Tab-separated table of C-alpha atoms in Angstrom:
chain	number	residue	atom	x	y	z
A	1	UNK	CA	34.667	-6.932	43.320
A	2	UNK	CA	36.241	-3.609	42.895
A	3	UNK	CA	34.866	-1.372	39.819
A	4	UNK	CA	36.192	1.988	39.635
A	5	UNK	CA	33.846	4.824	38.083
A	6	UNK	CA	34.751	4.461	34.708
A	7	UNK	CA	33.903	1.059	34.302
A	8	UNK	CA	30.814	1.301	35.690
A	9	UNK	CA	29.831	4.247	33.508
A	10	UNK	CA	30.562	1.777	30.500
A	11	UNK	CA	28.802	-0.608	32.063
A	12	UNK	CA	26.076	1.512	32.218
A	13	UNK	CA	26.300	2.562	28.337
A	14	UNK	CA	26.429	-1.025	27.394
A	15	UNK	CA	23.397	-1.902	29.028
A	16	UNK	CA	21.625	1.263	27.504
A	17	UNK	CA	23.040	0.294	24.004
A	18	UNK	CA	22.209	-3.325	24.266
A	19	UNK	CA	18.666	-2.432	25.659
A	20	UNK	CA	17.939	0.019	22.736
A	21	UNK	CA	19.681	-2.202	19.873
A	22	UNK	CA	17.402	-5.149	20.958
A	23	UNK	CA	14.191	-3.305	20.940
A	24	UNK	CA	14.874	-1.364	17.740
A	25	UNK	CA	15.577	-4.962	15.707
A	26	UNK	CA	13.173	-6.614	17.347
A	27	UNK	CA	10.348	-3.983	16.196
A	28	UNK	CA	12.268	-3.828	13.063
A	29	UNK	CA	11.990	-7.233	12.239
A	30	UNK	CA	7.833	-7.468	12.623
A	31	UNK	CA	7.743	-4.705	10.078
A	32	UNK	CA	10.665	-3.639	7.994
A	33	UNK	CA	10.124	-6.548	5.440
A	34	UNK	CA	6.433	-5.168	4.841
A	35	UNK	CA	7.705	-1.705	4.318
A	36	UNK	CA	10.052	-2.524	1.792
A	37	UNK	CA	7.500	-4.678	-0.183
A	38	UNK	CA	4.681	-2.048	0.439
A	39	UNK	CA	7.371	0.614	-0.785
A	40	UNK	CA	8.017	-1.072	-3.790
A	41	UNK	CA	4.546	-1.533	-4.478
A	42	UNK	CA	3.685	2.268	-3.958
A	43	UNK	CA	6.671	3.004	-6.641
A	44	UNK	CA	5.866	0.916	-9.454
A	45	UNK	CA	1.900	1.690	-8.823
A	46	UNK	CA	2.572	5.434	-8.780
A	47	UNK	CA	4.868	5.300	-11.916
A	48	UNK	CA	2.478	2.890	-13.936
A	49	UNK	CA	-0.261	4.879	-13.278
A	50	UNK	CA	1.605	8.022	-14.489
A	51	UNK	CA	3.457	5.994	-17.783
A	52	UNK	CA	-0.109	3.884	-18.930
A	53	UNK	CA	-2.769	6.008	-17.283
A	54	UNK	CA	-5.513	4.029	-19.117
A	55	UNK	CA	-4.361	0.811	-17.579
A	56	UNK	CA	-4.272	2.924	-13.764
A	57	UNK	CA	-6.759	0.873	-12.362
A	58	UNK	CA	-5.945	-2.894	-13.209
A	59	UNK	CA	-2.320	-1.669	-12.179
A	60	UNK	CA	-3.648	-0.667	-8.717
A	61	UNK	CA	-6.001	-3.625	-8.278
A	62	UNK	CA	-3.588	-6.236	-8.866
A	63	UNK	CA	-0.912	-4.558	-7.168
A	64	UNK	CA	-2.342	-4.021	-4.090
A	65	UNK	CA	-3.991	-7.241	-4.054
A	66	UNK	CA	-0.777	-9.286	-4.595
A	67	UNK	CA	0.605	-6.954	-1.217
A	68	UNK	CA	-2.336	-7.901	0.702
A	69	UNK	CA	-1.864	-11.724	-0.208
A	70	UNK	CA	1.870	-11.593	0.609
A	71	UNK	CA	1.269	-9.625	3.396
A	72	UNK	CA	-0.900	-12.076	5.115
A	73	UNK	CA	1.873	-14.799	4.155
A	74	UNK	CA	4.672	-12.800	5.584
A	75	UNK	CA	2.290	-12.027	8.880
A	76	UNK	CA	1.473	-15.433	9.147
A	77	UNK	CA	4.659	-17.077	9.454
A	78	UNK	CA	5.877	-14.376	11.309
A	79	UNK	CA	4.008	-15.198	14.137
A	80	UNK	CA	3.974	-18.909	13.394
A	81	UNK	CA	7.232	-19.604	13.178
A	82	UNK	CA	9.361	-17.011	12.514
A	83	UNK	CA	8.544	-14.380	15.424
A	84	UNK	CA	11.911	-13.687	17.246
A	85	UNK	CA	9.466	-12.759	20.513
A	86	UNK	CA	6.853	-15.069	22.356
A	87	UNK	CA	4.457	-13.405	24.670
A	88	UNK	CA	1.228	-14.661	25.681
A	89	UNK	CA	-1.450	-12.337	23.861
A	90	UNK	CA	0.594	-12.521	20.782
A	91	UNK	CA	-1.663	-14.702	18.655
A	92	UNK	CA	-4.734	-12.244	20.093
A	93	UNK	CA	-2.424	-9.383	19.208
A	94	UNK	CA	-1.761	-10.665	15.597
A	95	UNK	CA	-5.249	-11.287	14.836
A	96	UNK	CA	-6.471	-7.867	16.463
A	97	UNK	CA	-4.453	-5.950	13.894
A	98	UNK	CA	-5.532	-8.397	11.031
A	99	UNK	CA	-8.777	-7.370	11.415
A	100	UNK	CA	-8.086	-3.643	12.216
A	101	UNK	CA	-6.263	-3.697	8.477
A	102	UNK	CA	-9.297	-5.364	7.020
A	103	UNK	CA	-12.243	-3.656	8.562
A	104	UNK	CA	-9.756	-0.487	7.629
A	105	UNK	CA	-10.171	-1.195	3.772
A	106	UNK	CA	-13.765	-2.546	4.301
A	107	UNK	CA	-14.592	1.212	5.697
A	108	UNK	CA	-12.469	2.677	2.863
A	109	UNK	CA	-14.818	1.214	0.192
A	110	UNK	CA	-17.982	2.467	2.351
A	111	UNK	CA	-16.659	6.099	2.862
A	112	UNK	CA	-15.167	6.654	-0.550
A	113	UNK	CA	-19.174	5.228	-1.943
A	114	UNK	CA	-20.523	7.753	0.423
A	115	UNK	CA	-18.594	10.497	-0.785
A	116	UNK	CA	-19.104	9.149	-4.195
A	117	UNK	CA	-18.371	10.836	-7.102
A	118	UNK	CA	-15.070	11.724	-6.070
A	119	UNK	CA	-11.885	11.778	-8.712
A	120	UNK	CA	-8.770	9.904	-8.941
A	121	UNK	CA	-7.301	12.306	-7.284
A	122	UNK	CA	-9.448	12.677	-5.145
A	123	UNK	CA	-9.589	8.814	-4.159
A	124	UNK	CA	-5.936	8.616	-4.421
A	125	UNK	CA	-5.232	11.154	-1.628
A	126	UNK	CA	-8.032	9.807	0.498
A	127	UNK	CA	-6.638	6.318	0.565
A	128	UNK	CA	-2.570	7.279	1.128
A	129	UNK	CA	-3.777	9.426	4.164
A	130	UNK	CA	-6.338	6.734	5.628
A	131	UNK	CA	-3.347	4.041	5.408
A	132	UNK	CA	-1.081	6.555	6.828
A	133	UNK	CA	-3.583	7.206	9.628
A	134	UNK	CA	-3.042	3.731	10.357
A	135	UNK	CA	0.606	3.530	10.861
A	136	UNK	CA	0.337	6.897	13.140
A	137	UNK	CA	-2.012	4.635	15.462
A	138	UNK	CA	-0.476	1.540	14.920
A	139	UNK	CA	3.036	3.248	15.761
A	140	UNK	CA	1.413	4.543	18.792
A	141	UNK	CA	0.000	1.737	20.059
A	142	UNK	CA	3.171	-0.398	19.586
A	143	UNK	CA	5.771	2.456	20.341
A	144	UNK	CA	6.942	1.732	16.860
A	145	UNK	CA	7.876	5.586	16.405
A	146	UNK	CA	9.261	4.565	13.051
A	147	UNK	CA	6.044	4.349	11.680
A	148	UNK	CA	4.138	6.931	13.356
A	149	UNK	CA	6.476	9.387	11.698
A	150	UNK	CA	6.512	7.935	7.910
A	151	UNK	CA	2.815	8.373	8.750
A	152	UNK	CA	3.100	11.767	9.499
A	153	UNK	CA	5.477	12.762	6.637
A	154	UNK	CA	4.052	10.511	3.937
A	155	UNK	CA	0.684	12.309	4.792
A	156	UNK	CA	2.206	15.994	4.392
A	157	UNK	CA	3.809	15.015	1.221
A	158	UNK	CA	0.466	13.448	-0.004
A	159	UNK	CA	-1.234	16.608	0.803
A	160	UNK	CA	1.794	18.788	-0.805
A	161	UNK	CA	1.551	16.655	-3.889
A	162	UNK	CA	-2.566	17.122	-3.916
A	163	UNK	CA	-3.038	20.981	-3.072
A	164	UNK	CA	0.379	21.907	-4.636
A	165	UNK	CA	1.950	19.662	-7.568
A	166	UNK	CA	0.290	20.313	-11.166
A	167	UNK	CA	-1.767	16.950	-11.474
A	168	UNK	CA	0.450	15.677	-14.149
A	169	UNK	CA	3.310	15.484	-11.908
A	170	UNK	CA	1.328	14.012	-8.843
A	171	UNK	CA	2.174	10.238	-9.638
A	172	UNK	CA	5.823	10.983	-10.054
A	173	UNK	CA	5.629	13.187	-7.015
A	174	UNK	CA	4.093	10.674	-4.845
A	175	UNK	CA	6.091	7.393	-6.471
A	176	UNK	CA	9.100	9.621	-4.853
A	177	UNK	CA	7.782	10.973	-1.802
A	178	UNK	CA	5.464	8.214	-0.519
A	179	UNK	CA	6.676	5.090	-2.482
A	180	UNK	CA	10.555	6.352	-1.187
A	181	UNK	CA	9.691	7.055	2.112
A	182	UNK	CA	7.822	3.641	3.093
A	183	UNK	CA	10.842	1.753	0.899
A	184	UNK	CA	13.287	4.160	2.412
A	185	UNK	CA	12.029	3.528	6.318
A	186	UNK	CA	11.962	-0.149	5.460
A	187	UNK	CA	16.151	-0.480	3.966
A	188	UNK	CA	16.857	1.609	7.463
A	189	UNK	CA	15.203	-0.112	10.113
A	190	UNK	CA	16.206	-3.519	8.361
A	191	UNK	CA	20.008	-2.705	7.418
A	192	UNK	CA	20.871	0.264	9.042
A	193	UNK	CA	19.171	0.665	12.558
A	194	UNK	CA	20.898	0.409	15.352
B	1	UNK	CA	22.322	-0.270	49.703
B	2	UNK	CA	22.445	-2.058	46.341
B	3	UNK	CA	25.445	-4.221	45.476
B	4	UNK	CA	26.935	-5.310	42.264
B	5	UNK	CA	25.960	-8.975	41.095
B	6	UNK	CA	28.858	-10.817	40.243
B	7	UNK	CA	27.152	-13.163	37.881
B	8	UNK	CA	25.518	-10.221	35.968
B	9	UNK	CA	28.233	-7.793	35.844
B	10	UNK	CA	30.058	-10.065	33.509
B	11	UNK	CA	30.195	-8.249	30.406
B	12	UNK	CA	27.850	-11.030	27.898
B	13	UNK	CA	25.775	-11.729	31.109
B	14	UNK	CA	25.579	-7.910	30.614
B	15	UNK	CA	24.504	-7.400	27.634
B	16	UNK	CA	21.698	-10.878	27.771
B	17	UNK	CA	20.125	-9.184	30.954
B	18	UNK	CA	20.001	-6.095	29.420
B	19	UNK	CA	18.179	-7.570	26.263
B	20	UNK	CA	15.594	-9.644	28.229
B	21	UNK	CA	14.793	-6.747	30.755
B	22	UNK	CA	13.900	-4.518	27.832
B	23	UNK	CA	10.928	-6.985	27.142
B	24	UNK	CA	7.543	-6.669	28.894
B	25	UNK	CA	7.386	-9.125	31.660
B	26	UNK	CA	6.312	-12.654	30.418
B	27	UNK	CA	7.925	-11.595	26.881
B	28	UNK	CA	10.199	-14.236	25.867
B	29	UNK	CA	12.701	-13.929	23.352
B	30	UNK	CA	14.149	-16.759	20.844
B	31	UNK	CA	17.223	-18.280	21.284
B	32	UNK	CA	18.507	-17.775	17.334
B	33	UNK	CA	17.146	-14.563	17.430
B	34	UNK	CA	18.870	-13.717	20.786
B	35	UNK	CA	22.176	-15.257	19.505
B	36	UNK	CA	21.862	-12.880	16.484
B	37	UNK	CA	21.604	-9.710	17.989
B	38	UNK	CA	23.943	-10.045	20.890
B	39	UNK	CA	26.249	-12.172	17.929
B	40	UNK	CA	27.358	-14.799	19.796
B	41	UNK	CA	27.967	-18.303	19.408
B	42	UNK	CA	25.532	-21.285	20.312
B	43	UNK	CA	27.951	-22.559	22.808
B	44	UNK	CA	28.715	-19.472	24.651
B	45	UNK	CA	25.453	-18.209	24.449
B	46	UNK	CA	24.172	-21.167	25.913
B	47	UNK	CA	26.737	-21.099	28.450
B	48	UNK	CA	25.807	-17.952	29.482
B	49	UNK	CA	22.361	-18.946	29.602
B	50	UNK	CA	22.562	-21.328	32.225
B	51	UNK	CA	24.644	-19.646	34.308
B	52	UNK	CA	21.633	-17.039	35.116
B	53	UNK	CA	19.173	-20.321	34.592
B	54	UNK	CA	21.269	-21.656	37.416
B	55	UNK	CA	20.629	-17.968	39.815
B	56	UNK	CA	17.616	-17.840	38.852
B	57	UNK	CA	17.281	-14.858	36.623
B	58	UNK	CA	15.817	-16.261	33.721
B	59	UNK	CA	13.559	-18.839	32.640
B	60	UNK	CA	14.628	-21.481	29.797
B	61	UNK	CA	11.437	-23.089	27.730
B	62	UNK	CA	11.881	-25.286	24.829
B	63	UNK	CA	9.321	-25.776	23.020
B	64	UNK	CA	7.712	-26.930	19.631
B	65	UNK	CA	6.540	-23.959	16.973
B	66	UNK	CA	5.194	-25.624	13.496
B	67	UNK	CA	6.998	-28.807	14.704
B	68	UNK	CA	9.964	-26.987	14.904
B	69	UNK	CA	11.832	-27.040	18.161
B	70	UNK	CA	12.482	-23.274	19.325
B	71	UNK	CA	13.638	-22.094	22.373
B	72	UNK	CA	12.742	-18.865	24.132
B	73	UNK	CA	14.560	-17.012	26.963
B	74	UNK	CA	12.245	-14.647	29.558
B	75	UNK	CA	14.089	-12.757	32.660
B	76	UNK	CA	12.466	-14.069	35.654
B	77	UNK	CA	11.229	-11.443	38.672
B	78	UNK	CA	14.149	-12.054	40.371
B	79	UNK	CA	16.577	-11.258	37.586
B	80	UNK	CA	14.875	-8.203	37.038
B	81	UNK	CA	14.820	-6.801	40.536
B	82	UNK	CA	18.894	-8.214	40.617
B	83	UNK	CA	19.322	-6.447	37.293
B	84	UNK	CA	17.304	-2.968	38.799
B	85	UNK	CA	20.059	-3.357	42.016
B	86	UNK	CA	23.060	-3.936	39.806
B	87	UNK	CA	21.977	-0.856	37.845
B	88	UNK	CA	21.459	0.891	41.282
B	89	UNK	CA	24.643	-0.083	42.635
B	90	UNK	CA	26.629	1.339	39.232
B	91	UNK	CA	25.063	4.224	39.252
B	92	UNK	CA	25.807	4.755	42.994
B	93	UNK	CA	30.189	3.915	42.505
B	94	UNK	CA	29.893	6.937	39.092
B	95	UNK	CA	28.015	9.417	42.027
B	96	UNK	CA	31.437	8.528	44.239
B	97	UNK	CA	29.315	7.337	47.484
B	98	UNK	CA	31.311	4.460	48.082
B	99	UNK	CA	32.662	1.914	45.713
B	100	UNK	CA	31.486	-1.832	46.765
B	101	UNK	CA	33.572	-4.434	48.003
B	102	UNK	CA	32.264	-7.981	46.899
């Protein structure tokens, strides 16, 4: 078989573009899905909060708790039936990072009664940046890079909008910032990535 | 010295090998999902397929998910270390030592 130099330099590109394509969607897939719906969330939580402050809490409460339920739908059947990837600690993977989310939130509640009172704001802040501590690790532990940097960013603009926006503004500030960036990440890695 | 695989160098064969060595060994990969990304059809994928079955450089398992039949594709030791000498043996014809005769 006689290849001359340029075909095996495309060779070699093609194998470099097909190894990188297939890694991206496959880490895409696990997690794109969830950022969009999580995004979404964010946005309309953010900008009900800042339209009918009074109702800020039920708005937040049922919110969230509708993500959580669909997330652990979406994770579920991901890995039940839907997981484009089989390896053999997968199902101790899965559950590992169920109850790293949980005991996450469960901590939350004890931290944020510790440091009790503390304001909306206050609580607000302290939440976005715990969940976005989360994705750092998780994006580190998974070489999911994607994440690890809408952790990073989302936390700087949290902090921008908490030190720096007038507190009137901070809900539309963060619906933009934090809701757009985890929606934003999500459209990408699902439609765009490659 | 490293020689270029016949049976990988062809250009799908390529691009599946490619795919499967990215995983961590013992990481399988579906069959649907496989077909998607490297968009190819069922038949030629599955052509494909058992033509590195057949060399031994990948490993085939059908099996039942949520009784739902799925089938999942994992590049054996072998067709990784014949993938790592294929890649050798490019990269040694685009440094000029010698280009190989099969």
């Amino acid at each position: 078989m006689d290849v001359s130099q340029k075909e095996a330099k495309d060779s070699l590109n093609q194998i470099q573009e097909a190894a990188t394509y297939t890694r991206k969607t496959i880490t895409a897939s696990y997690d794109s899905g969830l950022l969009i719906m999580w995004g979404l969330i964010c946005i309309a939580a953010f900008l009900g909060t800042h339209f009918f402050h009074n109702w800020a809490g039920y708005i937040w409460w049922v919110l969230s708790g509708a993500g959580v339920v669909l997330t652990f739908l979406v994770v579920r059947h991901q890995f039940r039936q839907a997981n484009p990837t089989k390896t053999p600690a997968a199902e101790r993977i899965g559950w590992r990072i169920f109850w790293f989310w949980t005991l996450l939130f469960v901590y939350i509640f004890v931290w944020l009664s510790v440091l009790a009172p503390v304001k909306d704001l206050q609580m607000n802040a302290f939440i976005i940046t715990v969940i976005m501590f989360a994705y750092v690790v998780t994006g580190l532990w998974f070489r999911s890079y994607h994440m690890l940097w809408l952790g990073i960013v989302v936390t700087c603009t949290t902090l921008v909008g908490y030190y720096l926006i007038p507190v009137g503004y901070y809900c539309l500030w963060m619906a933009t910032t934090a809701g757009g960036a985890i929606l934003g990440t999500g459209l990408y890695t699902r439609f765009f990535w490659k | 010295m490293a020689e270029l695989d016949n049976i990988i160098h062809q250009p799908v064969r390529l691009r599946i090998m490619s795919s499967l060595v990215t995983l961590e060994p013992g990481e399988q990969v579906d069959f649907v999902y496989m077909r998607k990304i490297l968009k190819l059809t069922d038949g030629n994928l599955g052509a494909h397929l058992t033509k590195l079955e057949n060399a031994g450089y990948i490993k085939i398992e059908k099996t039942f998910i949520a009784r739902k039949p799925r089938t999942f594709i994992n590049a054996t030791g072998k067709g990784r270390d014949a993938f790592q000498d294929h890649i050798a043996a490019l990269q040694a014809i685009i440094h000029g030592k010698k280009e190989i005769d099969n």
